[in-house]
Amino acid sequence: MHRKIEIIVNNSELTAGTRGASLGPGAIMTAARKTDNPYFSAYPLHPLPDFNHFLDQTSTTEFAKNILPYKQVFEAVADKTQSILKRGSFPLILAGDHGSAAGTIAGIKAAFPEKRLGVVWIDAHGDLHSPYTTPSGNMHGMPLSLSLGNDNLAYRRNTPSDEVTRIWDELKFKYTGSAKINPEDLIFIGVRDTEHEEDQLIAENNITNHTVEALRREGSQEIVNQVLKQLEACDAIYVSFDVDSMDPEVTSFGTGTPVGNGIFPDEAQEILTLLAQDPKTTCIEFVEVNPCLDNKLNTMAETAFSLLESVTAALEK
């Protein structure tokens, strides 16, 4: 099923806790140019507005840092994703931090309001916090809570300001008027670093997590088969790939929050390729490359580019 690909570039790192993820998309492009690969001249490229200058100011929203400018990032990602999907193209997204994903999910739902959306979240982290539960205030740990419309109030530890609550509630239901995804349509692969509040939300909602151990035991093909079986009732699938899902000892530490014992690049390649081949897959996003932290020059970005090429080849078959 040949797809017409368009690439969205979102350099935002407003929701990250460590600086440098805004350079990730450029580092992936550098990986291509290093080998004279013309990949980025082959597809329409859509750079989004850059709001990172807000990082030069002190955030005044303690439990949702930079939520005011993040609202603009969220809307820019959602609007561009929606417009690409509505003209029948496939958005491949290169983003700085994982906060981008909530905008992507909103954009898919805005384009296809009647479609049931499944989300495959390949990541070391659950990203299920809200302003009420976050230990850090960094919003790259909140995109799934935002998309689920679930504040997890039973385990609240914080009292956000009225301003944070107002913007958070607006984004939860923006474009849709309701939650964008259902817990049963969210599937984790490789998640292994979560906090107590997230663990409770995962347990209470029976959110599936295919662990690294299960992946090694059963193999990538079988895990993807199980994912697609669970999402059989969904009309569309979004795949979000955080490079910290991979083992930093095997790739590099070129990401903001590396976690050991992750998936291997060849496993990531097989998982992403198989998901890309499924006709329901509507959008794929790559996030959290941070070349400032790379202990092996630009290895993480080079690995991400190799995975991007594999995904592209699968989409164009």
PDB file of N, CA and C in Angstrom, residues 145-197:
ATOM      1  N   SER A 145      -1.874  11.241  29.374  1.00  0.00           N
ATOM      2  CA  SER A 145      -2.931  11.673  30.285  1.00  0.00           C
ATOM      3  C   SER A 145      -3.804  12.720  29.604  1.00  0.00           C
ATOM      4  N   LEU A 146      -3.153  13.630  28.876  1.00  0.00           N
ATOM      5  CA  LEU A 146      -3.877  14.664  28.142  1.00  0.00           C
ATOM      6  C   LEU A 146      -4.793  14.038  27.096  1.00  0.00           C
ATOM      7  N   SER A 147      -4.298  13.038  26.384  1.00  0.00           N
ATOM      8  CA  SER A 147      -5.074  12.399  25.316  1.00  0.00           C
ATOM      9  C   SER A 147      -6.182  11.499  25.853  1.00  0.00           C
ATOM     10  N   LEU A 148      -5.925  10.879  27.001  1.00  0.00           N
ATOM     11  CA  LEU A 148      -6.945  10.036  27.642  1.00  0.00           C
ATOM     12  C   LEU A 148      -8.003  10.865  28.363  1.00  0.00           C
ATOM     13  N   GLY A 149      -7.684  12.138  28.628  1.00  0.00           N
ATOM     14  CA  GLY A 149      -8.599  12.993  29.392  1.00  0.00           C
ATOM     15  C   GLY A 149      -8.718  12.539  30.836  1.00  0.00           C
ATOM     16  N   ASN A 150      -7.638  11.955  31.365  1.00  0.00           N
ATOM     17  CA  ASN A 150      -7.665  11.380  32.705  1.00  0.00           C
ATOM     18  C   ASN A 150      -6.621  12.062  33.577  1.00  0.00           C
ATOM     19  N   ASP A 151      -7.067  12.795  34.585  1.00  0.00           N
ATOM     20  CA  ASP A 151      -6.154  13.528  35.469  1.00  0.00           C
ATOM     21  C   ASP A 151      -5.599  12.671  36.600  1.00  0.00           C
ATOM     22  N   ASN A 152      -6.143  11.465  36.790  1.00  0.00           N
ATOM     23  CA  ASN A 152      -5.700  10.550  37.844  1.00  0.00           C
ATOM     24  C   ASN A 152      -5.793  11.208  39.223  1.00  0.00           C
ATOM     25  N   LEU A 153      -6.925  11.826  39.480  1.00  0.00           N
ATOM     26  CA  LEU A 153      -7.100  12.616  40.702  1.00  0.00           C
ATOM     27  C   LEU A 153      -7.053  11.780  41.977  1.00  0.00           C
ATOM     28  N   ALA A 154      -7.308  10.509  41.869  1.00  0.00           N
ATOM     29  CA  ALA A 154      -7.258   9.649  43.055  1.00  0.00           C
ATOM     30  C   ALA A 154      -5.852   9.601  43.648  1.00  0.00           C
ATOM     31  N   TYR A 155      -4.849   9.942  42.848  1.00  0.00           N
ATOM     32  CA  TYR A 155      -3.468   9.878  43.314  1.00  0.00           C
ATOM     33  C   TYR A 155      -2.776  11.235  43.194  1.00  0.00           C
ATOM     34  N   ARG A 156      -3.557  12.287  43.329  1.00  0.00           N
ATOM     35  CA  ARG A 156      -2.993  13.635  43.182  1.00  0.00           C
ATOM     36  C   ARG A 156      -2.007  13.942  44.299  1.00  0.00           C
ATOM     37  N   ARG A 157      -0.973  14.663  43.928  1.00  0.00           N
ATOM     38  CA  ARG A 157       0.020  15.136  44.896  1.00  0.00           C
ATOM     39  C   ARG A 157       0.175  16.657  44.819  1.00  0.00           C
ATOM     40  N   ASN A 158      -0.401  17.279  43.770  1.00  0.00           N
ATOM     41  CA  ASN A 158      -0.210  18.705  43.522  1.00  0.00           C
ATOM     42  C   ASN A 158      -1.538  19.446  43.448  1.00  0.00           C
ATOM     43  N   THR A 159      -1.485  20.749  43.644  1.00  0.00           N
ATOM     44  CA  THR A 159      -2.635  21.625  43.434  1.00  0.00           C
ATOM     45  C   THR A 159      -2.237  22.669  42.395  1.00  0.00           C
ATOM     46  N   PRO A 160      -2.526  22.407  41.119  1.00  0.00           N
ATOM     47  CA  PRO A 160      -2.144  23.354  40.070  1.00  0.00           C
ATOM     48  C   PRO A 160      -2.901  24.680  40.205  1.00  0.00           C
ATOM     49  N   SER A 161      -2.326  25.722  39.632  1.00  0.00           N
ATOM     50  CA  SER A 161      -2.970  27.028  39.638  1.00  0.00           C
ATOM     51  C   SER A 161      -4.206  27.014  38.747  1.00  0.00           C
ATOM     52  N   ASP A 162      -5.046  28.018  38.917  1.00  0.00           N
ATOM     53  CA  ASP A 162      -6.246  28.148  38.077  1.00  0.00           C
ATOM     54  C   ASP A 162      -5.861  28.274  36.610  1.00  0.00           C
ATOM     55  N   GLU A 163      -4.774  28.958  36.332  1.00  0.00           N
ATOM     56  CA  GLU A 163      -4.328  29.133  34.943  1.00  0.00           C
ATOM     57  C   GLU A 163      -3.945  27.799  34.324  1.00  0.00           C
ATOM     58  N   VAL A 164      -3.179  26.996  35.056  1.00  0.00           N
ATOM     59  CA  VAL A 164      -2.790  25.676  34.552  1.00  0.00           C
ATOM     60  C   VAL A 164      -4.023  24.809  34.321  1.00  0.00           C
ATOM     61  N   THR A 165      -4.929  24.798  35.289  1.00  0.00           N
ATOM     62  CA  THR A 165      -6.143  23.980  35.183  1.00  0.00           C
ATOM     63  C   THR A 165      -6.970  24.381  33.965  1.00  0.00           C
ATOM     64  N   ARG A 166      -7.071  25.666  33.726  1.00  0.00           N
ATOM     65  CA  ARG A 166      -7.874  26.158  32.598  1.00  0.00           C
ATOM     66  C   ARG A 166      -7.279  25.706  31.267  1.00  0.00           C
ATOM     67  N   ILE A 167      -5.983  25.895  31.090  1.00  0.00           N
ATOM     68  CA  ILE A 167      -5.356  25.522  29.815  1.00  0.00           C
ATOM     69  C   ILE A 167      -5.323  24.006  29.646  1.00  0.00           C
ATOM     70  N   TRP A 168      -5.014  23.296  30.713  1.00  0.00           N
ATOM     71  CA  TRP A 168      -4.994  21.828  30.675  1.00  0.00           C
ATOM     72  C   TRP A 168      -6.356  21.285  30.256  1.00  0.00           C
ATOM     73  N   ASP A 169      -7.415  21.766  30.861  1.00  0.00           N
ATOM     74  CA  ASP A 169      -8.760  21.289  30.524  1.00  0.00           C
ATOM     75  C   ASP A 169      -9.131  21.644  29.088  1.00  0.00           C
ATOM     76  N   GLU A 170      -8.664  22.793  28.632  1.00  0.00           N
ATOM     77  CA  GLU A 170      -8.935  23.173  27.234  1.00  0.00           C
ATOM     78  C   GLU A 170      -8.261  22.207  26.267  1.00  0.00           C
ATOM     79  N   LEU A 171      -6.996  21.877  26.532  1.00  0.00           N
ATOM     80  CA  LEU A 171      -6.257  21.003  25.626  1.00  0.00           C
ATOM     81  C   LEU A 171      -6.773  19.567  25.675  1.00  0.00           C
ATOM     82  N   LYS A 172      -7.218  19.116  26.838  1.00  0.00           N
ATOM     83  CA  LYS A 172      -7.748  17.747  26.952  1.00  0.00           C
ATOM     84  C   LYS A 172      -8.847  17.487  25.928  1.00  0.00           C
ATOM     85  N   PHE A 173      -9.671  18.474  25.694  1.00  0.00           N
ATOM     86  CA  PHE A 173     -10.857  18.257  24.857  1.00  0.00           C
ATOM     87  C   PHE A 173     -10.852  19.099  23.580  1.00  0.00           C
ATOM     88  N   LYS A 174      -9.736  19.772  23.305  1.00  0.00           N
ATOM     89  CA  LYS A 174      -9.650  20.607  22.113  1.00  0.00           C
ATOM     90  C   LYS A 174      -9.751  19.749  20.853  1.00  0.00           C
ATOM     91  N   TYR A 175     -10.470  20.226  19.887  1.00  0.00           N
ATOM     92  CA  TYR A 175     -10.719  19.609  18.583  1.00  0.00           C
ATOM     93  C   TYR A 175     -11.754  18.490  18.649  1.00  0.00           C
ATOM     94  N   THR A 176     -12.013  17.937  19.815  1.00  0.00           N
ATOM     95  CA  THR A 176     -12.865  16.747  19.895  1.00  0.00           C
ATOM     96  C   THR A 176     -14.046  16.904  20.834  1.00  0.00           C
ATOM     97  N   GLY A 177     -13.892  17.697  21.882  1.00  0.00           N
ATOM     98  CA  GLY A 177     -14.947  17.833  22.880  1.00  0.00           C
ATOM     99  C   GLY A 177     -15.031  16.672  23.835  1.00  0.00           C
ATOM    100  N   SER A 178     -14.134  15.698  23.679  1.00  0.00           N
ATOM    101  CA  SER A 178     -14.129  14.523  24.560  1.00  0.00           C
ATOM    102  C   SER A 178     -12.730  13.916  24.530  1.00  0.00           C
ATOM    103  N   ALA A 179     -12.532  12.859  25.308  1.00  0.00           N
ATOM    104  CA  ALA A 179     -11.238  12.176  25.307  1.00  0.00           C
ATOM    105  C   ALA A 179     -10.910  11.668  23.907  1.00  0.00           C
ATOM    106  N   LYS A 180      -9.637  11.714  23.556  1.00  0.00           N
ATOM    107  CA  LYS A 180      -9.227  11.380  22.183  1.00  0.00           C
ATOM    108  C   LYS A 180      -8.942   9.896  21.984  1.00  0.00           C
ATOM    109  N   ILE A 181      -8.570   9.220  23.063  1.00  0.00           N
ATOM    110  CA  ILE A 181      -8.315   7.778  22.973  1.00  0.00           C
ATOM    111  C   ILE A 181      -8.893   7.077  24.194  1.00  0.00           C
ATOM    112  N   ASN A 182      -9.136   5.771  24.053  1.00  0.00           N
ATOM    113  CA  ASN A 182      -9.615   4.930  25.147  1.00  0.00           C
ATOM    114  C   ASN A 182      -8.446   4.136  25.729  1.00  0.00           C
ATOM    115  N   PRO A 183      -8.461   3.853  27.023  1.00  0.00           N
ATOM    116  CA  PRO A 183      -7.353   3.090  27.627  1.00  0.00           C
ATOM    117  C   PRO A 183      -7.120   1.738  26.958  1.00  0.00           C
ATOM    118  N   GLU A 184      -8.197   1.085  26.532  1.00  0.00           N
ATOM    119  CA  GLU A 184      -8.027  -0.228  25.910  1.00  0.00           C
ATOM    120  C   GLU A 184      -7.388  -0.146  24.520  1.00  0.00           C
ATOM    121  N   ASP A 185      -7.316   1.084  23.979  1.00  0.00           N
ATOM    122  CA  ASP A 185      -6.720   1.285  22.660  1.00  0.00           C
ATOM    123  C   ASP A 185      -5.319   1.885  22.748  1.00  0.00           C
ATOM    124  N   LEU A 186      -4.751   1.865  23.952  1.00  0.00           N
ATOM    125  CA  LEU A 186      -3.375   2.318  24.177  1.00  0.00           C
ATOM    126  C   LEU A 186      -2.518   1.105  24.519  1.00  0.00           C
ATOM    127  N   ILE A 187      -1.410   0.945  23.783  1.00  0.00           N
ATOM    128  CA  ILE A 187      -0.524  -0.193  24.022  1.00  0.00           C
ATOM    129  C   ILE A 187       0.907   0.305  24.148  1.00  0.00           C
ATOM    130  N   PHE A 188       1.554  -0.116  25.229  1.00  0.00           N
ATOM    131  CA  PHE A 188       2.960   0.201  25.447  1.00  0.00           C
ATOM    132  C   PHE A 188       3.840  -0.922  24.914  1.00  0.00           C
ATOM    133  N   ILE A 189       5.001  -0.526  24.390  1.00  0.00           N
ATOM    134  CA  ILE A 189       6.068  -1.486  24.094  1.00  0.00           C
ATOM    135  C   ILE A 189       7.344  -0.949  24.721  1.00  0.00           C
ATOM    136  N   GLY A 190       7.927  -1.729  25.605  1.00  0.00           N
ATOM    137  CA  GLY A 190       9.220  -1.384  26.189  1.00  0.00           C
ATOM    138  C   GLY A 190       9.187  -0.463  27.383  1.00  0.00           C
ATOM    139  N   VAL A 191       7.999  -0.120  27.900  1.00  0.00           N
ATOM    140  CA  VAL A 191       7.918   0.785  29.047  1.00  0.00           C
ATOM    141  C   VAL A 191       8.482   0.084  30.286  1.00  0.00           C
ATOM    142  N   ARG A 192       9.406   0.763  30.979  1.00  0.00           N
ATOM    143  CA  ARG A 192      10.083   0.122  32.113  1.00  0.00           C
ATOM    144  C   ARG A 192      10.484   1.118  33.195  1.00  0.00           C
ATOM    145  N   ASP A 193      10.062   2.367  33.077  1.00  0.00           N
ATOM    146  CA  ASP A 193      10.420   3.372  34.081  1.00  0.00           C
ATOM    147  C   ASP A 193       9.191   4.239  34.349  1.00  0.00           C
ATOM    148  N   THR A 194       8.447   3.905  35.397  1.00  0.00           N
ATOM    149  CA  THR A 194       7.203   4.605  35.715  1.00  0.00           C
ATOM    150  C   THR A 194       7.171   4.948  37.205  1.00  0.00           C
ATOM    151  N   GLU A 195       6.332   5.924  37.554  1.00  0.00           N
ATOM    152  CA  GLU A 195       6.121   6.279  38.952  1.00  0.00           C
ATOM    153  C   GLU A 195       4.844   5.620  39.482  1.00  0.00           C
ATOM    154  N   HIS A 196       4.688   5.673  40.797  1.00  0.00           N
ATOM    155  CA  HIS A 196       3.555   5.014  41.467  1.00  0.00           C
ATOM    156  C   HIS A 196       2.219   5.452  40.881  1.00  0.00           C
ATOM    157  N   GLU A 197       2.051   6.744  40.647  1.00  0.00           N
ATOM    158  CA  GLU A 197       0.764   7.248  40.130  1.00  0.00           C
ATOM    159  C   GLU A 197       0.459   6.658  38.757  1.00  0.00           C
TER     160      GLU A 197
END
